[in-house]
Amino acid sequence: MRSFCPRGILKCKAGKYPRQQSLGRAFAANGALLVALAFLCACCTPGYAAAPTFTVGWSVYAGWNPYFYMARSGILKRWADKYGVVIKVQRFDYAASLDAFVGKNIDACTMTNMEALDMPAAAGVDSTALIVGDYSNGNDAVLARSGLTLAQLPGKRIMLVQKTVSEYLLERAFEVNGLGAQIPRLRLMNTSDSDLVGAFLGDRNNPAAVTWKPLVSQILAQDSGVHSLFDSSKIPGEILDLLVVRTDILERPDGSGVRFAKAIAGAWYETVAQLASGAPAAIAGSAAASGDSVASYKDQLRTTYLFSSPKLAEQFAEGATLRQKMDLVRQFCFRHQLLGQGVQSVDDVAIRYPDGSVQGKTNRVRLRIDATYMQMAAQGKL
Amino acid sequence: MSATGPAFHLTDIQGRPRRLWTQSLSWMLFLVGILLYSQFSVARHKENPEDRVIPSGAQLIQGVKSAVLEQPEEDDPLDATATTWQRVSHGMLWRDTVSSSRRFFISLLLLIPAILLGLHMAVFPYAEAFFLRFFLFFDKIVALSLLPILFIVFGIDEWSKIMLMVIGVGPTLMLDTYNIAKSVPREQVVKAFTLQSSSLDVTYRVILKQILPQIINSVRLNLKPLALFLFAGEMIASTDGLAYRIAIMRRHMGMDIIIPYLLWVAALLFAMDALLRFANRRLHPWY
């Protein structure tokens, strides 16, 4: 049987030499490719002669849009040059920016205090909040239809992005109004933020939704039967928007991480000062970051408490109230298993404050609030 | 002269690997996948013992345990005396599987009319004239972009998700059926008429009967798009389901739950596909 097989014929026809030759050629081609690749890599890898490069991820939000303007206007470049670093600013979807930060693909990222706790910190990525940029002062709201009150909401379907500050706000609304016992009776429908407005407005039987601006403004503008039941201005300072950097970046032995922190803090407070003084270029530049109109962006800024000077931010970061507010947030995260399925105690993801005190187990510090750079900015030492 | 070893057959069309070789070769890529995964996982855990992005084996086992045994947090907790079976049947994985499967099977049922319409389009010229152009066009519409409209028409509960699946997969299946039915030789139809068949006899007893195995294969190929649309719908607005859980777990990098869920979904789809393949072989041994 075997001898019947035409393998032998094929071998004769193909011959031995041509194959070897082609193999040799393939190797040569591969070799050339390898050299080219190595060359490319050498060009891309930072740290040979070039200045150390840092990437900051941001996503669309009233308090973070200024990063776009900051990069666009050249403010950031000026500060980066001063400290001899290169800072790239990259826009992401919010969830993707967090994934990238936890995956260590970017060095710093904008996020709320809640996500700082349940994404990087809970995943064991030691992170430091460099800048306390703002807090939501009405940007997030609980909306309801046809005169419903908070007490009537349990049992009705509430649309929101679950396990985010929206759910936190909803629970706080019940707690603040003495309805805390009703929270387990809430019926939540997880709805993607990209479709929430359409889905909520599409059916007039949807009783309630929790979301943030500009979605809140869109809903309120399009349906006069919807009203706001509760918003984040009633829990000031609880939903914080931070710039978080990985602690190992900050602690780089060559000191480039510290230079990066100084540069970005300096650039941030220069940008914020422009915004606070109402400079039209700054406001228009930040509005352009999310494709909002200037009017819509100004409306969002009204309900965002921007720490307009480093002094204010530093005072807030060093104040005693921050500790209480963070405790509310971390207890929420723990209750909802956002710190991880297996985490036994809320203290397993500890927070270190500027005065050196630790909330939680001292050997498990994962999130550090660092006022150093805000302080330096306040003292004009940057 | 007999071959000395399998190495000689590697690039040979006529090679006949032995059973042992076929078996071990077919598992090779699985093994490579697992090895690569564990290498990445070990490397990341060396750097950060609490890493959640690529969970370790222990984390995955813990994740599987809590997925199977722990209740979804939106449910009322069971009392401590619950048996293992009660805990499984109230567990996240089971509850989510039930609600997702319900949506899946309802939309599969709703695809049957689409298949029949495709058949009729192929057989009856007036039906062809009426439907074909529209569905050729409609098939090209990206169903996901219709979602806001679906929400308005069907509400945000079950029906909008089911219709998303039907609208997404239906036209493709319909046109495929049409093409398959068209390829039945005209002579057979003529012959059937000479044997005094009615139009419906020809449609159902001559054409449908012989293209059924191909239609089942087409359904098998469309299982994945169907699951894709199910996932899209559940991720956009829902209160339960497999993709709902994955969306929630993504919020805090719960990869220890997400990976077992993904493997479970793959296993379910594989089982479904195998079932259809098996049914096809039993029902149509001549195909």
PDB file of C-alpha atoms in Angstrom, chain A residues 47-206:
ATOM      1  CA  GLY A  47      14.506  56.528  27.901  1.00  0.00           C
ATOM      2  CA  TYR A  48      17.556  56.217  25.670  1.00  0.00           C
ATOM      3  CA  ALA A  49      18.274  59.824  24.988  1.00  0.00           C
ATOM      4  CA  ALA A  50      14.721  61.148  24.891  1.00  0.00           C
ATOM      5  CA  ALA A  51      12.944  62.634  27.882  1.00  0.00           C
ATOM      6  CA  PRO A  52      10.803  60.205  29.893  1.00  0.00           C
ATOM      7  CA  THR A  53       7.290  60.013  28.469  1.00  0.00           C
ATOM      8  CA  PHE A  54       4.094  59.796  30.501  1.00  0.00           C
ATOM      9  CA  THR A  55       0.595  59.180  29.260  1.00  0.00           C
ATOM     10  CA  VAL A  56      -2.458  60.636  30.960  1.00  0.00           C
ATOM     11  CA  GLY A  57      -5.853  59.156  30.103  1.00  0.00           C
ATOM     12  CA  TRP A  58      -8.972  61.232  30.444  1.00  0.00           C
ATOM     13  CA  SER A  59     -12.625  60.797  29.562  1.00  0.00           C
ATOM     14  CA  VAL A  60     -15.436  63.185  28.824  1.00  0.00           C
ATOM     15  CA  TYR A  61     -16.754  64.929  31.928  1.00  0.00           C
ATOM     16  CA  ALA A  62     -17.161  68.568  32.869  1.00  0.00           C
ATOM     17  CA  GLY A  63     -14.331  68.381  35.384  1.00  0.00           C
ATOM     18  CA  TRP A  64     -11.957  66.531  33.075  1.00  0.00           C
ATOM     19  CA  ASN A  65     -12.545  68.281  29.774  1.00  0.00           C
ATOM     20  CA  PRO A  66      -9.952  70.931  30.750  1.00  0.00           C
ATOM     21  CA  TYR A  67      -7.236  68.291  30.195  1.00  0.00           C
ATOM     22  CA  PHE A  68      -8.053  68.474  26.511  1.00  0.00           C
ATOM     23  CA  TYR A  69      -7.736  72.260  26.481  1.00  0.00           C
ATOM     24  CA  MET A  70      -4.609  72.054  28.603  1.00  0.00           C
ATOM     25  CA  ALA A  71      -2.897  69.835  26.025  1.00  0.00           C
ATOM     26  CA  ARG A  72      -4.274  71.695  23.024  1.00  0.00           C
ATOM     27  CA  SER A  73      -3.361  75.179  24.189  1.00  0.00           C
ATOM     28  CA  GLY A  74       0.279  74.373  24.852  1.00  0.00           C
ATOM     29  CA  ILE A  75       0.050  74.983  28.609  1.00  0.00           C
ATOM     30  CA  LEU A  76       0.941  71.375  29.316  1.00  0.00           C
ATOM     31  CA  LYS A  77       3.870  71.398  26.890  1.00  0.00           C
ATOM     32  CA  ARG A  78       5.340  74.464  28.576  1.00  0.00           C
ATOM     33  CA  TRP A  79       5.204  72.842  32.017  1.00  0.00           C
ATOM     34  CA  ALA A  80       6.442  69.494  30.732  1.00  0.00           C
ATOM     35  CA  ASP A  81       9.429  71.174  29.089  1.00  0.00           C
ATOM     36  CA  LYS A  82      10.187  72.999  32.307  1.00  0.00           C
ATOM     37  CA  TYR A  83      10.514  69.674  34.124  1.00  0.00           C
ATOM     38  CA  GLY A  84      12.158  67.818  31.270  1.00  0.00           C
ATOM     39  CA  VAL A  85       9.423  65.251  30.645  1.00  0.00           C
ATOM     40  CA  VAL A  86       7.062  64.482  27.790  1.00  0.00           C
ATOM     41  CA  ILE A  87       3.376  64.225  28.715  1.00  0.00           C
ATOM     42  CA  LYS A  88       0.867  62.756  26.311  1.00  0.00           C
ATOM     43  CA  VAL A  89      -2.830  63.234  26.902  1.00  0.00           C
ATOM     44  CA  GLN A  90      -5.149  60.623  25.480  1.00  0.00           C
ATOM     45  CA  ARG A  91      -8.921  60.487  25.447  1.00  0.00           C
ATOM     46  CA  PHE A  92     -10.723  57.232  26.315  1.00  0.00           C
ATOM     47  CA  ASP A  93     -14.198  56.039  27.115  1.00  0.00           C
ATOM     48  CA  TYR A  94     -14.453  56.070  30.874  1.00  0.00           C
ATOM     49  CA  ALA A  95     -14.517  52.303  31.393  1.00  0.00           C
ATOM     50  CA  ALA A  96     -11.729  51.797  28.865  1.00  0.00           C
ATOM     51  CA  SER A  97      -9.553  54.423  30.567  1.00  0.00           C
ATOM     52  CA  LEU A  98      -9.868  52.533  33.844  1.00  0.00           C
ATOM     53  CA  ASP A  99      -9.041  49.239  32.141  1.00  0.00           C
ATOM     54  CA  ALA A 100      -5.977  50.824  30.580  1.00  0.00           C
ATOM     55  CA  PHE A 101      -4.877  52.264  33.922  1.00  0.00           C
ATOM     56  CA  VAL A 102      -5.313  48.999  35.805  1.00  0.00           C
ATOM     57  CA  GLY A 103      -3.587  47.164  32.956  1.00  0.00           C
ATOM     58  CA  LYS A 104      -0.672  49.611  33.391  1.00  0.00           C
ATOM     59  CA  ASN A 105      -0.903  50.805  29.815  1.00  0.00           C
ATOM     60  CA  ILE A 106      -1.172  54.414  30.913  1.00  0.00           C
ATOM     61  CA  ASP A 107       0.542  56.154  33.803  1.00  0.00           C
ATOM     62  CA  ALA A 108      -2.158  58.453  35.112  1.00  0.00           C
ATOM     63  CA  CYS A 109      -5.882  58.646  34.659  1.00  0.00           C
ATOM     64  CA  THR A 110      -8.864  60.743  35.660  1.00  0.00           C
ATOM     65  CA  MET A 111     -11.446  58.924  37.770  1.00  0.00           C
ATOM     66  CA  THR A 112     -13.883  59.415  40.622  1.00  0.00           C
ATOM     67  CA  ASN A 113     -12.951  58.536  44.175  1.00  0.00           C
ATOM     68  CA  MET A 114     -15.258  55.520  43.956  1.00  0.00           C
ATOM     69  CA  GLU A 115     -13.552  54.017  40.908  1.00  0.00           C
ATOM     70  CA  ALA A 116     -10.129  54.868  42.337  1.00  0.00           C
ATOM     71  CA  LEU A 117     -11.085  52.580  45.187  1.00  0.00           C
ATOM     72  CA  ASP A 118     -12.831  49.750  43.365  1.00  0.00           C
ATOM     73  CA  MET A 119     -10.762  49.581  40.177  1.00  0.00           C
ATOM     74  CA  PRO A 120      -7.001  50.121  40.664  1.00  0.00           C
ATOM     75  CA  ALA A 121      -6.855  50.024  44.458  1.00  0.00           C
ATOM     76  CA  ALA A 122      -9.009  46.914  44.770  1.00  0.00           C
ATOM     77  CA  ALA A 123      -6.997  45.231  42.000  1.00  0.00           C
ATOM     78  CA  GLY A 124      -3.831  45.762  44.024  1.00  0.00           C
ATOM     79  CA  VAL A 125      -2.458  48.590  41.912  1.00  0.00           C
ATOM     80  CA  ASP A 126      -1.109  51.024  44.485  1.00  0.00           C
ATOM     81  CA  SER A 127      -2.284  54.434  43.312  1.00  0.00           C
ATOM     82  CA  THR A 128      -1.955  58.020  44.392  1.00  0.00           C
ATOM     83  CA  ALA A 129      -4.463  60.810  43.906  1.00  0.00           C
ATOM     84  CA  LEU A 130      -2.342  63.776  42.854  1.00  0.00           C
ATOM     85  CA  ILE A 131      -5.019  66.313  42.146  1.00  0.00           C
ATOM     86  CA  VAL A 132      -8.448  66.644  43.697  1.00  0.00           C
ATOM     87  CA  GLY A 133      -9.979  68.453  40.776  1.00  0.00           C
ATOM     88  CA  ASP A 134     -13.615  68.959  41.638  1.00  0.00           C
ATOM     89  CA  TYR A 135     -16.673  67.389  43.161  1.00  0.00           C
ATOM     90  CA  SER A 136     -20.053  66.826  41.624  1.00  0.00           C
ATOM     91  CA  ASN A 137     -22.298  69.550  42.961  1.00  0.00           C
ATOM     92  CA  GLY A 138     -25.491  68.680  41.138  1.00  0.00           C
ATOM     93  CA  ASN A 139     -24.078  67.006  38.044  1.00  0.00           C
ATOM     94  CA  ASP A 140     -25.553  63.666  39.065  1.00  0.00           C
ATOM     95  CA  ALA A 141     -29.289  63.484  39.652  1.00  0.00           C
ATOM     96  CA  VAL A 142     -32.181  61.134  40.415  1.00  0.00           C
ATOM     97  CA  LEU A 143     -34.947  61.833  37.908  1.00  0.00           C
ATOM     98  CA  ALA A 144     -38.565  60.742  38.127  1.00  0.00           C
ATOM     99  CA  ARG A 145     -41.751  61.113  36.141  1.00  0.00           C
ATOM    100  CA  SER A 146     -45.194  62.388  36.944  1.00  0.00           C
ATOM    101  CA  GLY A 147     -44.664  63.715  40.441  1.00  0.00           C
ATOM    102  CA  LEU A 148     -43.261  60.520  41.981  1.00  0.00           C
ATOM    103  CA  THR A 149     -41.484  61.039  45.293  1.00  0.00           C
ATOM    104  CA  LEU A 150     -38.482  59.148  46.637  1.00  0.00           C
ATOM    105  CA  ALA A 151     -40.686  57.171  49.022  1.00  0.00           C
ATOM    106  CA  GLN A 152     -42.735  55.900  46.075  1.00  0.00           C
ATOM    107  CA  LEU A 153     -39.731  54.636  44.118  1.00  0.00           C
ATOM    108  CA  PRO A 154     -39.158  51.238  45.805  1.00  0.00           C
ATOM    109  CA  GLY A 155     -40.641  48.462  43.686  1.00  0.00           C
ATOM    110  CA  LYS A 156     -40.584  50.625  40.552  1.00  0.00           C
ATOM    111  CA  ARG A 157     -38.010  50.128  37.840  1.00  0.00           C
ATOM    112  CA  ILE A 158     -35.123  52.577  38.036  1.00  0.00           C
ATOM    113  CA  MET A 159     -32.802  52.888  35.045  1.00  0.00           C
ATOM    114  CA  LEU A 160     -29.158  53.603  35.758  1.00  0.00           C
ATOM    115  CA  VAL A 161     -25.635  52.403  35.131  1.00  0.00           C
ATOM    116  CA  GLN A 162     -25.307  50.003  38.040  1.00  0.00           C
ATOM    117  CA  LYS A 163     -22.313  49.932  40.394  1.00  0.00           C
ATOM    118  CA  THR A 164     -21.283  53.470  39.555  1.00  0.00           C
ATOM    119  CA  VAL A 165     -21.707  56.795  41.322  1.00  0.00           C
ATOM    120  CA  SER A 166     -25.293  56.756  40.030  1.00  0.00           C
ATOM    121  CA  GLU A 167     -26.173  53.847  42.289  1.00  0.00           C
ATOM    122  CA  TYR A 168     -24.227  55.475  45.110  1.00  0.00           C
ATOM    123  CA  LEU A 169     -26.201  58.688  44.674  1.00  0.00           C
ATOM    124  CA  LEU A 170     -29.490  56.785  44.682  1.00  0.00           C
ATOM    125  CA  GLU A 171     -28.670  54.999  47.922  1.00  0.00           C
ATOM    126  CA  ARG A 172     -27.469  58.218  49.522  1.00  0.00           C
ATOM    127  CA  ALA A 173     -30.724  59.884  48.497  1.00  0.00           C
ATOM    128  CA  PHE A 174     -32.619  57.256  50.463  1.00  0.00           C
ATOM    129  CA  GLU A 175     -30.278  57.428  53.446  1.00  0.00           C
ATOM    130  CA  VAL A 176     -30.286  61.215  53.647  1.00  0.00           C
ATOM    131  CA  ASN A 177     -34.070  61.245  53.568  1.00  0.00           C
ATOM    132  CA  GLY A 178     -34.377  58.644  56.303  1.00  0.00           C
ATOM    133  CA  LEU A 179     -35.577  55.925  53.929  1.00  0.00           C
ATOM    134  CA  GLY A 180     -32.484  53.755  54.262  1.00  0.00           C
ATOM    135  CA  ALA A 181     -34.551  50.664  55.111  1.00  0.00           C
ATOM    136  CA  GLN A 182     -36.179  50.822  51.668  1.00  0.00           C
ATOM    137  CA  ILE A 183     -32.907  50.385  49.744  1.00  0.00           C
ATOM    138  CA  PRO A 184     -33.126  46.568  49.411  1.00  0.00           C
ATOM    139  CA  ARG A 185     -36.531  46.971  47.759  1.00  0.00           C
ATOM    140  CA  LEU A 186     -35.181  49.042  44.864  1.00  0.00           C
ATOM    141  CA  ARG A 187     -35.544  47.457  41.434  1.00  0.00           C
ATOM    142  CA  LEU A 188     -32.622  48.525  39.302  1.00  0.00           C
ATOM    143  CA  MET A 189     -32.246  48.120  35.568  1.00  0.00           C
ATOM    144  CA  ASN A 190     -28.686  48.322  34.327  1.00  0.00           C
ATOM    145  CA  THR A 191     -28.785  50.616  31.313  1.00  0.00           C
ATOM    146  CA  SER A 192     -25.794  51.670  29.241  1.00  0.00           C
ATOM    147  CA  ASP A 193     -25.198  55.417  29.397  1.00  0.00           C
ATOM    148  CA  SER A 194     -25.080  55.595  25.610  1.00  0.00           C
ATOM    149  CA  ASP A 195     -28.700  54.436  25.369  1.00  0.00           C
ATOM    150  CA  LEU A 196     -30.158  55.703  28.607  1.00  0.00           C
ATOM    151  CA  VAL A 197     -31.664  58.920  27.293  1.00  0.00           C
ATOM    152  CA  GLY A 198     -33.382  57.257  24.358  1.00  0.00           C
ATOM    153  CA  ALA A 199     -34.613  54.318  26.374  1.00  0.00           C
ATOM    154  CA  PHE A 200     -35.938  56.483  29.201  1.00  0.00           C
ATOM    155  CA  LEU A 201     -37.671  59.006  26.986  1.00  0.00           C
ATOM    156  CA  GLY A 202     -38.888  56.365  24.550  1.00  0.00           C
ATOM    157  CA  ASP A 203     -41.448  54.946  26.935  1.00  0.00           C
ATOM    158  CA  ARG A 204     -43.473  57.209  29.180  1.00  0.00           C
ATOM    159  CA  ASN A 205     -44.057  54.340  31.563  1.00  0.00           C
ATOM    160  CA  ASN A 206     -40.449  54.406  32.719  1.00  0.00           C
TER     161      ASN A 206
END
